[in-house]
Short mmCIF file of C-alpha atoms and ligand atoms in Angstrom, two decimals:
data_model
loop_
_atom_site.label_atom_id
_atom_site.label_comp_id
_atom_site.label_asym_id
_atom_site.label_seq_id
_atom_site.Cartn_x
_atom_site.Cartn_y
_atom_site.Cartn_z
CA UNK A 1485 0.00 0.00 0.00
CA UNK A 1486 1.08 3.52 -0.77
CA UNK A 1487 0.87 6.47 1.51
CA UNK A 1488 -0.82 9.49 0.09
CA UNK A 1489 1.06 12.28 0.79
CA UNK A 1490 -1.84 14.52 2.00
CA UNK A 1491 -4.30 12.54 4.40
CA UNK A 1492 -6.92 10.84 2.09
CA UNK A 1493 -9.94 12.53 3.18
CA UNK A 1494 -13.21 9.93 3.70
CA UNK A 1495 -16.51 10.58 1.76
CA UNK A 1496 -19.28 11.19 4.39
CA UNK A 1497 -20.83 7.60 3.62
CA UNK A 1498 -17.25 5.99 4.57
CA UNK A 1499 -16.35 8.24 7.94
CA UNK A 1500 -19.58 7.19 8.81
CA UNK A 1501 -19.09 3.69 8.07
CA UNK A 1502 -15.46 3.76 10.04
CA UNK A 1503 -17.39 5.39 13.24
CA UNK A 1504 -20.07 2.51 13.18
CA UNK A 1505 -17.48 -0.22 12.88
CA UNK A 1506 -15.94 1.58 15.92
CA UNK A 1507 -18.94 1.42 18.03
CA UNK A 1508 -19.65 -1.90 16.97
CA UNK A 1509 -16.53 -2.62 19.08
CA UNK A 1510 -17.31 -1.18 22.35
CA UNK A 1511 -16.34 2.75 21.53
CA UNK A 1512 -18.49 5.43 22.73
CA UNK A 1513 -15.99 8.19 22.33
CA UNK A 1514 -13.36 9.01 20.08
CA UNK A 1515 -10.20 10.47 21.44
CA UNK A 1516 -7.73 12.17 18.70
CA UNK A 1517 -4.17 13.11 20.20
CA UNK A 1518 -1.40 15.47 18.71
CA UNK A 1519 2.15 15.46 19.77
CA UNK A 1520 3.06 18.50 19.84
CA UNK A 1521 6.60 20.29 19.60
CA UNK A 1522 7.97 19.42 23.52
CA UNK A 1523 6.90 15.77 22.97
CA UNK A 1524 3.72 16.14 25.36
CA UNK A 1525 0.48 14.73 24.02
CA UNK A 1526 -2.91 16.92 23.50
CA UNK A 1527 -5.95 16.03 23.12
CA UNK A 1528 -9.47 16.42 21.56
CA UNK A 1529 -12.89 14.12 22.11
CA UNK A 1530 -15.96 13.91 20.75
CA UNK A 1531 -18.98 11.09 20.86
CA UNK A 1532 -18.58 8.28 18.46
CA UNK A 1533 -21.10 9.52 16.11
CA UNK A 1534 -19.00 12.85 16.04
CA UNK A 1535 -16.21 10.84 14.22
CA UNK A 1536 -16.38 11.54 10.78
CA UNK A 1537 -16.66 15.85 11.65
CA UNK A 1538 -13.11 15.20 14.17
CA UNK A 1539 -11.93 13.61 10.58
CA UNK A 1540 -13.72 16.31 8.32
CA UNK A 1541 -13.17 19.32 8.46
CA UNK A 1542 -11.83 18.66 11.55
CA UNK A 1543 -11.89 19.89 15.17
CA UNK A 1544 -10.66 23.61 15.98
CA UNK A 1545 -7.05 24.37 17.40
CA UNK A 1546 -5.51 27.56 17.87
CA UNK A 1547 -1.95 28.05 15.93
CA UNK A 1548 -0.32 27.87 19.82
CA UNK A 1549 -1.10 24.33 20.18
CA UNK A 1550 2.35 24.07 18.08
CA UNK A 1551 4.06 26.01 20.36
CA UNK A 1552 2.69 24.54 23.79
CA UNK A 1553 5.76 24.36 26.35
CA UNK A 1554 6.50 21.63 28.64
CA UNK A 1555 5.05 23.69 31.39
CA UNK A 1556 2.50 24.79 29.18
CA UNK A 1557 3.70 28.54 28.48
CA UNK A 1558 3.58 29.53 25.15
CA UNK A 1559 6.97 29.79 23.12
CA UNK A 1560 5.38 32.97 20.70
CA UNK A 1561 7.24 33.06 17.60
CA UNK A 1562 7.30 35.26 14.31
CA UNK A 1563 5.02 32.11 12.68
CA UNK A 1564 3.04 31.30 15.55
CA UNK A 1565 0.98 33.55 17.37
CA UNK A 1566 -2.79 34.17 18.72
CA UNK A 1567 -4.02 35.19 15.09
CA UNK A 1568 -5.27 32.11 13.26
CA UNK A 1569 -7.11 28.91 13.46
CA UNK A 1570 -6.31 25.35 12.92
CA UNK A 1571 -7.91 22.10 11.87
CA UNK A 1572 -7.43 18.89 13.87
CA UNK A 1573 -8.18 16.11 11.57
CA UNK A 1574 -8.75 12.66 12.83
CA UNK A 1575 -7.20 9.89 10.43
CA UNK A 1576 -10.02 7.41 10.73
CA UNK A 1577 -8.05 4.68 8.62
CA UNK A 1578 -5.82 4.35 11.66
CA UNK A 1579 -8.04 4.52 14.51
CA UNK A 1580 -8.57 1.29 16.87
CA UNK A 1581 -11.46 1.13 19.82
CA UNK A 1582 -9.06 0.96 22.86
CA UNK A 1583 -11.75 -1.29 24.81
CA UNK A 1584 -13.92 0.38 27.92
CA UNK A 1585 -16.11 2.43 25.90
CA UNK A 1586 -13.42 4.60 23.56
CA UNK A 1587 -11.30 4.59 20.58
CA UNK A 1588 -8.10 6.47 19.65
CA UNK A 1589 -7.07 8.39 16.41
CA UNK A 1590 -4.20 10.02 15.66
CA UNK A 1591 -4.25 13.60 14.08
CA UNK A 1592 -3.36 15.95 11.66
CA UNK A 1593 -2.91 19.47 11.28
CA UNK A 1594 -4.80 21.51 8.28
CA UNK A 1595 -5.86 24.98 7.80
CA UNK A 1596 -9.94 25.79 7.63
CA UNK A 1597 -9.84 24.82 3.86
CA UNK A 1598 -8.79 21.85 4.82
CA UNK A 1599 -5.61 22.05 3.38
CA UNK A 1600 -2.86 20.28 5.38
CA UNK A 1601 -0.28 22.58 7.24
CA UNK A 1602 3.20 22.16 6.53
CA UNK A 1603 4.46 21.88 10.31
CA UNK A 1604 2.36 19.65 10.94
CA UNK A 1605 4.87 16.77 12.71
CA UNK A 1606 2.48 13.86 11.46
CA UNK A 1607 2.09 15.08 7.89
CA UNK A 1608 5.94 15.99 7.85
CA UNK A 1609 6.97 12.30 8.46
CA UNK A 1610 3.71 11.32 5.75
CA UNK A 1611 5.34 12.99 3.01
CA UNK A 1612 8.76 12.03 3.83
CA UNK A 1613 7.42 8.45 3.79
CA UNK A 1614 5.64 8.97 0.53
CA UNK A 1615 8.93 10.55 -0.77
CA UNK A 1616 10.60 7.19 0.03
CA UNK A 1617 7.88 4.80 -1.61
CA UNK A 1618 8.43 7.14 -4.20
CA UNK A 1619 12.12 6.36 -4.59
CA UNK A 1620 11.70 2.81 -4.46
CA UNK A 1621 11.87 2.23 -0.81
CA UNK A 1622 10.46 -0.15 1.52
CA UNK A 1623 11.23 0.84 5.12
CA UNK A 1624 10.03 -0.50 8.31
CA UNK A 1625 10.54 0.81 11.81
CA UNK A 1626 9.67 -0.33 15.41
CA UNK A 1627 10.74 1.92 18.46
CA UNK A 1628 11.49 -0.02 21.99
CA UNK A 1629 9.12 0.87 24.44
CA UNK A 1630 10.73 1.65 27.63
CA UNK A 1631 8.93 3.35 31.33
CA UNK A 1632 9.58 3.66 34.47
CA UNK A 1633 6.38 2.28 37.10
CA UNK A 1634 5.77 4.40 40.19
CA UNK A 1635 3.35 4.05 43.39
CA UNK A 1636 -0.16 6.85 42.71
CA UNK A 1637 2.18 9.03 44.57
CA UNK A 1638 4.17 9.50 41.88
CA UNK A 1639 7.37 9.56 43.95
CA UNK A 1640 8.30 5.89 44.49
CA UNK A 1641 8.91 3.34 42.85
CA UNK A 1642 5.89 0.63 43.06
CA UNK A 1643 7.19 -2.36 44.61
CA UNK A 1644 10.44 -3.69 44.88
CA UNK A 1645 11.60 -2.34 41.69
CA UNK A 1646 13.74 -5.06 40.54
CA UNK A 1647 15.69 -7.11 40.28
CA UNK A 1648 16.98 -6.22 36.32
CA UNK A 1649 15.33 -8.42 33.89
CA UNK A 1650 13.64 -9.85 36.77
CA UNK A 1651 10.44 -12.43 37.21
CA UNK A 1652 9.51 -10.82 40.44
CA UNK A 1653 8.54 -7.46 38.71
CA UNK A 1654 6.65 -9.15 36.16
CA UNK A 1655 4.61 -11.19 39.08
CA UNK A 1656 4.58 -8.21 40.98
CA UNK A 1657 2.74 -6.35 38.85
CA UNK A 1658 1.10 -9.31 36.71
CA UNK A 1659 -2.37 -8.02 36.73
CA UNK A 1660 -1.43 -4.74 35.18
CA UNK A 1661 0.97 -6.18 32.33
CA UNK A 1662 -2.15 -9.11 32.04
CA UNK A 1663 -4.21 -5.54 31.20
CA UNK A 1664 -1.40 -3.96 29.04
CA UNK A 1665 -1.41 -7.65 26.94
CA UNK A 1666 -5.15 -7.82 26.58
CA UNK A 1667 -5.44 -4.35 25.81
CA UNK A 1668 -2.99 -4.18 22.92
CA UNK A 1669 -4.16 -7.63 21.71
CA UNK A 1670 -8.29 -5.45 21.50
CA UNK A 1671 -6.29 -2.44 19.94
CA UNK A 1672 -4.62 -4.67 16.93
CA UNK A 1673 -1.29 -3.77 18.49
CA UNK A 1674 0.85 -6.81 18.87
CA UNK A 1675 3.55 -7.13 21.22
CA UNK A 1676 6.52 -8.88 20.11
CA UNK A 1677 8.10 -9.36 23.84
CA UNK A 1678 8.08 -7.42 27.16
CA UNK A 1679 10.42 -7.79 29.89
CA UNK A 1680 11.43 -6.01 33.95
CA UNK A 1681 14.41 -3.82 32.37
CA UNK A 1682 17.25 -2.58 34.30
CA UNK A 1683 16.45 0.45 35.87
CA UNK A 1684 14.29 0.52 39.45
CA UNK A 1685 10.70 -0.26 38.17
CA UNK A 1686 11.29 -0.13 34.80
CA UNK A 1687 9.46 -1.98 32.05
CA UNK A 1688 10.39 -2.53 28.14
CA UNK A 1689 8.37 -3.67 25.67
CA UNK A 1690 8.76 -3.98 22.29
CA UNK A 1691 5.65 -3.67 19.24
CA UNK A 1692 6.19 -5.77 15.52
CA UNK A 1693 8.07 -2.83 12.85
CA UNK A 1694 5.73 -0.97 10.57
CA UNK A 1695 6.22 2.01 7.77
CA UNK A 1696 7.62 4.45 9.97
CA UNK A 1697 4.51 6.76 10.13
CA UNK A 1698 2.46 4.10 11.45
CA UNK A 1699 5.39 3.03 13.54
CA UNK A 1700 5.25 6.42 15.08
CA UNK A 1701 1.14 6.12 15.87
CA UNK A 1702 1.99 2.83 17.48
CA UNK A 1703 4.58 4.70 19.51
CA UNK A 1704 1.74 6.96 20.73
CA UNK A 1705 -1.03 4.32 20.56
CA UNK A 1706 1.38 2.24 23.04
CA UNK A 1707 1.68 5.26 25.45
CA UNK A 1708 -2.03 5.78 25.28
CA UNK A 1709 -2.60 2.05 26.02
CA UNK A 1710 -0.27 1.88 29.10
CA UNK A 1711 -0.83 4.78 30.98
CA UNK A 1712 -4.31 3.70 30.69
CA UNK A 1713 -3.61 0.12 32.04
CA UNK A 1714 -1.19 1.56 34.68
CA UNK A 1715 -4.42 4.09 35.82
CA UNK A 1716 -6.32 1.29 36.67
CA UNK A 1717 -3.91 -0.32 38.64
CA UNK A 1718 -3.20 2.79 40.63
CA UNK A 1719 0.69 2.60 38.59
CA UNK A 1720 1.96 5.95 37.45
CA UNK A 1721 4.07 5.50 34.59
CA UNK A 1722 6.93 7.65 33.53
CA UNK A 1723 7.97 8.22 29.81
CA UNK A 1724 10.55 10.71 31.08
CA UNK A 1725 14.31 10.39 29.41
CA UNK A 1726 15.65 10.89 33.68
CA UNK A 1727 12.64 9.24 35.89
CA UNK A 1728 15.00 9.67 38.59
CA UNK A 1729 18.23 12.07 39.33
CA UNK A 1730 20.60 8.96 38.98
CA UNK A 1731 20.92 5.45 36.89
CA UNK A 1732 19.54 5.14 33.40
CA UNK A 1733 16.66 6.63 31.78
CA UNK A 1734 14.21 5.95 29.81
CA UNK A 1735 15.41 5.39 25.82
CA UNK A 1736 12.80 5.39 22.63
CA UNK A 1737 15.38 3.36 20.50
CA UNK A 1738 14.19 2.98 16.74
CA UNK A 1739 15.08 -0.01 15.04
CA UNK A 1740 14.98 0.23 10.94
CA UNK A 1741 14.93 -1.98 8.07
CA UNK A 1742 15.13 -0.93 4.03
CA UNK A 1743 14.54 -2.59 0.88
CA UNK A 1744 14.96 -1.56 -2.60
CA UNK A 1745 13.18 -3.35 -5.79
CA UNK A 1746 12.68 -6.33 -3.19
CA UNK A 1747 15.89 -6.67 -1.77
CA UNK A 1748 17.56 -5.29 2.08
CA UNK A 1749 19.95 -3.11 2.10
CA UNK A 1750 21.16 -4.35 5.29
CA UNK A 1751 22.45 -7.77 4.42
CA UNK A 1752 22.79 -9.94 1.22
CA UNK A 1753 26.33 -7.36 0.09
CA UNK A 1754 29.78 -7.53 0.27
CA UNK A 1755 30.47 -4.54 2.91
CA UNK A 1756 31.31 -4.97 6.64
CA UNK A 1757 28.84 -7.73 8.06
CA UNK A 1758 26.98 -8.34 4.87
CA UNK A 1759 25.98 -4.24 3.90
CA UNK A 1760 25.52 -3.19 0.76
CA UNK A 1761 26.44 -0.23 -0.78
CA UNK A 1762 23.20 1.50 0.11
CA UNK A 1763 23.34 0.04 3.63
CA UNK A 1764 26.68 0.98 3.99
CA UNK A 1765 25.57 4.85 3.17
CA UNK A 1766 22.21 4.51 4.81
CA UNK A 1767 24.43 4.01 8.57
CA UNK A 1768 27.16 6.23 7.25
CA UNK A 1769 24.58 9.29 6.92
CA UNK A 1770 23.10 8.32 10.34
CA UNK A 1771 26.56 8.62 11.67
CA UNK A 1772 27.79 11.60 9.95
CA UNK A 1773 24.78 13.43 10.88
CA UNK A 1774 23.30 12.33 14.40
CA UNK A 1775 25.68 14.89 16.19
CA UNK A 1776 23.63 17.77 13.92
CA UNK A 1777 19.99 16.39 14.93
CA UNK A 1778 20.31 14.83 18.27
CA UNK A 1779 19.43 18.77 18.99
CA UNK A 1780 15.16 16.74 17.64
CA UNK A 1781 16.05 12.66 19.12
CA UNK A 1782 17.23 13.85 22.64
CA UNK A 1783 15.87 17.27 22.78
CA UNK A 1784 14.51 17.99 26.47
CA UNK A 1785 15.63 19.49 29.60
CA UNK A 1786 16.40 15.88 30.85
CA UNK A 1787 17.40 14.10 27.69
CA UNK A 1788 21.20 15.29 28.08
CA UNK A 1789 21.18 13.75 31.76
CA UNK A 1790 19.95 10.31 30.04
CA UNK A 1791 22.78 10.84 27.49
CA UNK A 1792 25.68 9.64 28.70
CA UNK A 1793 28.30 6.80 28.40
CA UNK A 1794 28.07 3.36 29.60
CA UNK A 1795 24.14 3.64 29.66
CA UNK A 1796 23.29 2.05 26.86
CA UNK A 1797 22.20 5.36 25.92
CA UNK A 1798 24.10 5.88 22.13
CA UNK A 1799 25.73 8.75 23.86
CA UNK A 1800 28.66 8.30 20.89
CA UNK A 1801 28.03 9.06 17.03
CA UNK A 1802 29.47 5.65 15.65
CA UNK A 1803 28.19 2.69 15.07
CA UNK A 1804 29.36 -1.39 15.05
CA UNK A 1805 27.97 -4.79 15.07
CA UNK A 1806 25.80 -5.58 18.51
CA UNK A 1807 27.58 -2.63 20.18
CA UNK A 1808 24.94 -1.21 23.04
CA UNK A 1809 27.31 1.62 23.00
CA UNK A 1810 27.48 3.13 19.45
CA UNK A 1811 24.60 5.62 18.55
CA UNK A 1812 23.99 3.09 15.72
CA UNK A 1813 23.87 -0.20 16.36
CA UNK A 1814 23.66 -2.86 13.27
CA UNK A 1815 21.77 -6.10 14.03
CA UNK A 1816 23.00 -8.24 11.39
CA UNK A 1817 21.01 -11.05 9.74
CA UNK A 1818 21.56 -14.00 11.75
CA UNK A 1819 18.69 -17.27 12.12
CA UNK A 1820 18.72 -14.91 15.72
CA UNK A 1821 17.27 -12.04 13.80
CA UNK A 1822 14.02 -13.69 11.68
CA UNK A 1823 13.17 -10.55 10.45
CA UNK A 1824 16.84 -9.31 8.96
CA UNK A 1825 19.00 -7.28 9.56
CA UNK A 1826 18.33 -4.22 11.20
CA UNK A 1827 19.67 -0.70 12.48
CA UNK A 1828 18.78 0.37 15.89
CA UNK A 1829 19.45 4.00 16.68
CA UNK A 1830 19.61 4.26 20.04
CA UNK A 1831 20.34 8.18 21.46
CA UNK A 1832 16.63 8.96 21.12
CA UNK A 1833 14.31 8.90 24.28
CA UNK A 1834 10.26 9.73 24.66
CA UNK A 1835 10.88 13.09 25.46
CA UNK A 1836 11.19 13.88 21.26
CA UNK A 1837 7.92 13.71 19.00
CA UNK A 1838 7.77 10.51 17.66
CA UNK A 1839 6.89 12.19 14.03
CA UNK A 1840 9.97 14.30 13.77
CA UNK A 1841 12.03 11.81 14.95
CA UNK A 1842 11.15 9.17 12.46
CA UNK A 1843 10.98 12.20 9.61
CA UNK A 1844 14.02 13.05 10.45
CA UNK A 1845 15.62 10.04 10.66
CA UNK A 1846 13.67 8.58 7.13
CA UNK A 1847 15.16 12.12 5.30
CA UNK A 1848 18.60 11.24 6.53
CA UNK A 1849 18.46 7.79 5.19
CA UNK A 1850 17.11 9.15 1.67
CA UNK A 1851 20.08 11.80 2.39
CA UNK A 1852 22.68 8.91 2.80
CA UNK A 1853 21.53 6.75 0.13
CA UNK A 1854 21.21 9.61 -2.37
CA UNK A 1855 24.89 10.97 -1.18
CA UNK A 1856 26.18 7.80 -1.16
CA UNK A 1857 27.85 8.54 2.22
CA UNK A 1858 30.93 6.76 2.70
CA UNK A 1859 30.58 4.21 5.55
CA UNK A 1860 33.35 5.52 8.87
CA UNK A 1861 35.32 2.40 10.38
CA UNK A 1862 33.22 0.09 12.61
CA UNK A 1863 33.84 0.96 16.62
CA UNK A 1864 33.95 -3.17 17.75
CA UNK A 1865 34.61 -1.62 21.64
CA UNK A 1866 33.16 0.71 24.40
CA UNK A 1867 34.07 4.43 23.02
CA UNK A 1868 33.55 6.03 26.87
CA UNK A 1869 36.73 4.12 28.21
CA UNK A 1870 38.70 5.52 25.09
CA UNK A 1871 40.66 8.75 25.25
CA UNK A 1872 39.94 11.72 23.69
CA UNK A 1873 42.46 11.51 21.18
CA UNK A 1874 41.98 7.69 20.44
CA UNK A 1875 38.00 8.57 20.01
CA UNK A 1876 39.26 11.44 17.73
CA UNK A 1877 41.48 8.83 15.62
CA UNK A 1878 38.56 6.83 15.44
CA UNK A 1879 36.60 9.52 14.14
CA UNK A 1880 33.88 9.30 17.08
CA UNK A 1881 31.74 11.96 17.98
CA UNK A 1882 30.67 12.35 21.32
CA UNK A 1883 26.41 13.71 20.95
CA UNK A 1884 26.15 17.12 22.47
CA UNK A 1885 24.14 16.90 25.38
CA UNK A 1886 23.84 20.29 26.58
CA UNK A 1887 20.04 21.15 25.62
CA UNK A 1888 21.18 24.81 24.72
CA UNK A 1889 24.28 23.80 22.61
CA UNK A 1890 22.44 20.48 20.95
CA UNK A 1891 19.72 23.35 19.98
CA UNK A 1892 21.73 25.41 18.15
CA UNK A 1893 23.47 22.73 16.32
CA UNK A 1894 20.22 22.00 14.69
CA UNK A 1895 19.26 25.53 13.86
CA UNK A 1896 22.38 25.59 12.02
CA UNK A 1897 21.86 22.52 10.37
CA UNK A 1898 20.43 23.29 6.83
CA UNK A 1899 19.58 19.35 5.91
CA UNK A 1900 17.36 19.64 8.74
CA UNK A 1901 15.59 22.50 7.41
CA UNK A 1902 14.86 20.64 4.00
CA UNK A 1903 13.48 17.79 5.80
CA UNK A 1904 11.27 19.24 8.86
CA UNK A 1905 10.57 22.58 6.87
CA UNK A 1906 11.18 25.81 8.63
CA UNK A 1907 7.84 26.38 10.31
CA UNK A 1908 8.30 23.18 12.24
CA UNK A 1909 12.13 23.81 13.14
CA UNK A 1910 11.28 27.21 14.07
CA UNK A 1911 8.73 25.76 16.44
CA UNK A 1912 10.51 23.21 17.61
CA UNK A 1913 13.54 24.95 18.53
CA UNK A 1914 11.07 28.08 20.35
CA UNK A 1915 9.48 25.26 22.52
CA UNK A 1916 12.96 23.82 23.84
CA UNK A 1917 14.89 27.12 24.22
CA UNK A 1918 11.69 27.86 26.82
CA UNK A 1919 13.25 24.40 28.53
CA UNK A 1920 16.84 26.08 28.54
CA UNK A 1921 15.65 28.99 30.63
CA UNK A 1922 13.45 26.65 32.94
CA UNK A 1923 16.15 24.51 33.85
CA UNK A 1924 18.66 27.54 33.89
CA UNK A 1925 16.73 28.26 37.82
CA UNK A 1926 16.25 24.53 39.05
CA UNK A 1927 18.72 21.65 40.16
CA UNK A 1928 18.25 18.52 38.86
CA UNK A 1929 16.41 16.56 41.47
CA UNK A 1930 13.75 19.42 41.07
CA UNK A 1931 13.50 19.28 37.42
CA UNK A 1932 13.35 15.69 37.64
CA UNK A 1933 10.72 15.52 39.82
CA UNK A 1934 8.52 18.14 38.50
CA UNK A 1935 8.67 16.57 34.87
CA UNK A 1936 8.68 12.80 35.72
CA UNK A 1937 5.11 12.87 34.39
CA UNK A 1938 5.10 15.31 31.43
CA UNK A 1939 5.69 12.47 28.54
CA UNK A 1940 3.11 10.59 30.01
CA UNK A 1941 -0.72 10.51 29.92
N1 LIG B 2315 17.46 2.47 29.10
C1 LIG B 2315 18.47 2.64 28.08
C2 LIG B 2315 18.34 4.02 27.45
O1 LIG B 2315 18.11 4.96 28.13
C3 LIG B 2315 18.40 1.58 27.02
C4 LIG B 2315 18.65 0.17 27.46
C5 LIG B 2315 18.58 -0.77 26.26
O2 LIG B 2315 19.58 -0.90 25.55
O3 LIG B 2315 17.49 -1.27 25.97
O4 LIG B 2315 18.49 4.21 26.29
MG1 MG B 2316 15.84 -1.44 26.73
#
């Protein structure tokens, strides 16, 4: 199937037809969510039989909905302002009943013509996706799932909190993942495996790849669907990049996969580990140009405190074989790996929107391909023990991870521009400099604390 590069607007008789099949399974409500610049999710509702208006022409928005703040001020910029109105448009094609009386759609941003808006993070990472099919490309993407479970205070940990990659968690809380399975199983979303990870109370799971678009509504979906589950198990769950001052974060690794005319690009040629010579430029660009974007993967007041060496964080621009510490790690195709070969890019965490990230990270692979980006030596060790000067030999990068610094970086980077569009950058960049100043006044247990919940719903 091809993706439109607008969203394909229903006739009246088939919205209506998509909000009947909805409340034939159990939905009463429909609720459509936007990410919106600082990574938090918004939302709008109406009644089932409201469906096919949310989807056309669309619920109202004012223009600052783009620039909403992690502490919900308003980042004003020369684009965005109080002047103007916006369309939320439900895609009905990919919304699923949740269970307990509603269903979830993602959404879209147009004007009141009903023409789509060019910032809009969803229909950025459509067209780039489009652009792709239209180049011959087959991509898939999956992004690792990964919270943090606290007690309905918010401030502990529920339970023991471990051990790492432990049963006990799992039994611990076994009626609340028993929820999470049954809930993703009634929303179509299958999950491929789920396991205690190895922070205090922390949980991974991981959802089957998908066109990266869709891949980034299952990102959401899965947020949606958890928080809900943890709700009714009195669990607070925290998407945050630094759930606590110290130990590892939370990650929002993205795993990809590419064909061309039929055939991967990650295995099946005669480069390092079975690349070929698109494969090889596909992880070459990722390389080359990670330290210019992690400014949109890792982009929040706590994502720099997640990104750091020997957490399995990707705090290093290089990439190698199985290594948890490179930025890009290649899975290679091995009876192990049943779907292929992959490439997991691991400095992102659920602080970013899930839209730009995968928009950005689809333009850079059309970006590599097309420049035919020459792949760096593999790094087969652990770059944090390494010296400066060996990691400079070796032609690693170390990712910014000063919010403020990682910011500009991507205002200066023009690639980025061409992919995201200026609107978007422009509002992207306004929302997180607000984070600079906020942070600029608090110490990091505070800031910690006071956004533990803010990527969560
Ligand atoms: N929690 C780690 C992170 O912040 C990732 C651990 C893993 O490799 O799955 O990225
Ligand atoms: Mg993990």
């Amino acid at each position: 199937m091809t993706t439109p590069a607008q969203l394909s607007v229903l006739s009246q008789a088939d919205a209506t037809f998509r909000a009947r099949e909805l409340r034939e399974k159990g939905a009463r409500h429909l609720l459509g969510t936007f990410v919106d610049s600082a990574g938090v999710l918004r939302a709008k509702q109406v009644s089932i039989d409201r469906a096919p208006v949310f989807h056309s022409p669309g619920l109202g928005a004012s223009p600052v909905w783009v620039i909403f703040c992690v502490d919900d001020a308003i980042a004003f910029t020369p684009s965005f302002g109080v002047v103007g109105d916006m369309r939320l448009r439900a895609d009905l094609d990919s919304a699923v009943s949740l269970g307990d009386g509603s269903a979830w759609a993602p959404t879209e941003l147009a004007d009141q013509d009903g023409q789509p808006l060019a910032f809009c993070p969803r229909g950025t990472l459509r067209r780039q996706q489009a652009a792709a099919e239209a180049d011959g490309l087959e991509i898939l993407a999956a992004t690792e799932i990964e919270f943090v479970a606290f007690d309905a205070t918010g401030k502990s940990v529920a339970g023991r909190g471990g051990p790492a990659y432990g049963l006990a968690p799992l039994l611990e809380h076994a009626a609340f993942v028993d929820d999470v399975h049954r809930d993703f199983d009634h929303a179509g979303l299958a999950i491929e495996q789920l396991h205690a990870e190895y922070g205090p109370g922390q949980i991974e799971l991981s959802v089957a790849p998908a066109a990266p678009l869709q891949a980034a509504d299952a990102n959401v979906l899965a947020r949606v669907l958890l928080c809900r589950a943890g709700r009714r198990h009195g669990l607070r769950l925290s998407f945050s990049p630094r759930p606590f001052a110290a130990g590892v974060g939370n990650g929002a690794h993205v795993h990809w996969s590419f064909r061309r005319a039929g055939a991967p690009l990650l295995s099946g040629g005669t480069g390092p580990h079975g690349l070929t010579e698109g494969g090889a430029a596909v992880l070459g660009g990722f390389v080359r140009w990670l330290p210019e974007v992690i400014g949109a993967l890792a982009p929040s007041l706590l994502s720099g405190l997640r990104l750091q060496p020997s957490h399995w964080s990707g705090a290093f621009a290089c990439w190698g074989l199985e290594n948890r510490e490179a930025a890009v790690r290649l899975c290679a195709a091995t009876p192990g790996n049943p779907r292929g070969a992959n490439v997991e890019v691991k400095c992102i965490d659920p602080s970013a929107n899930p839209y730009v990230v995968n928009a950005l990270l689809l333009g850079l692979a059309r970006r590599g391909l097309e420049e035919r980006v020459p792949l760096p030596a593999e790094t087969t060790r652990d770059p944090g023990p390494m010296t400066d000067d060996q990691r400079a030999q070796a032609g690693i990068v170390r990712l910014e991870s000063n919010q403020s610094a990682m910011l500009d970086l991507l205002e200066r980077f023009k690639i980025a521009q061409e992919i995201l569009g200026a609107g978007l950058l422009e509002a992207l960049l306004a929302v997180r400099r607000h984070e600079v100043e906020i942070a600029r006044s608090a110490s990091i247990e505070e800031l910690v604390e006071r956004f533990r919940f803010t990527w969560s719903v």
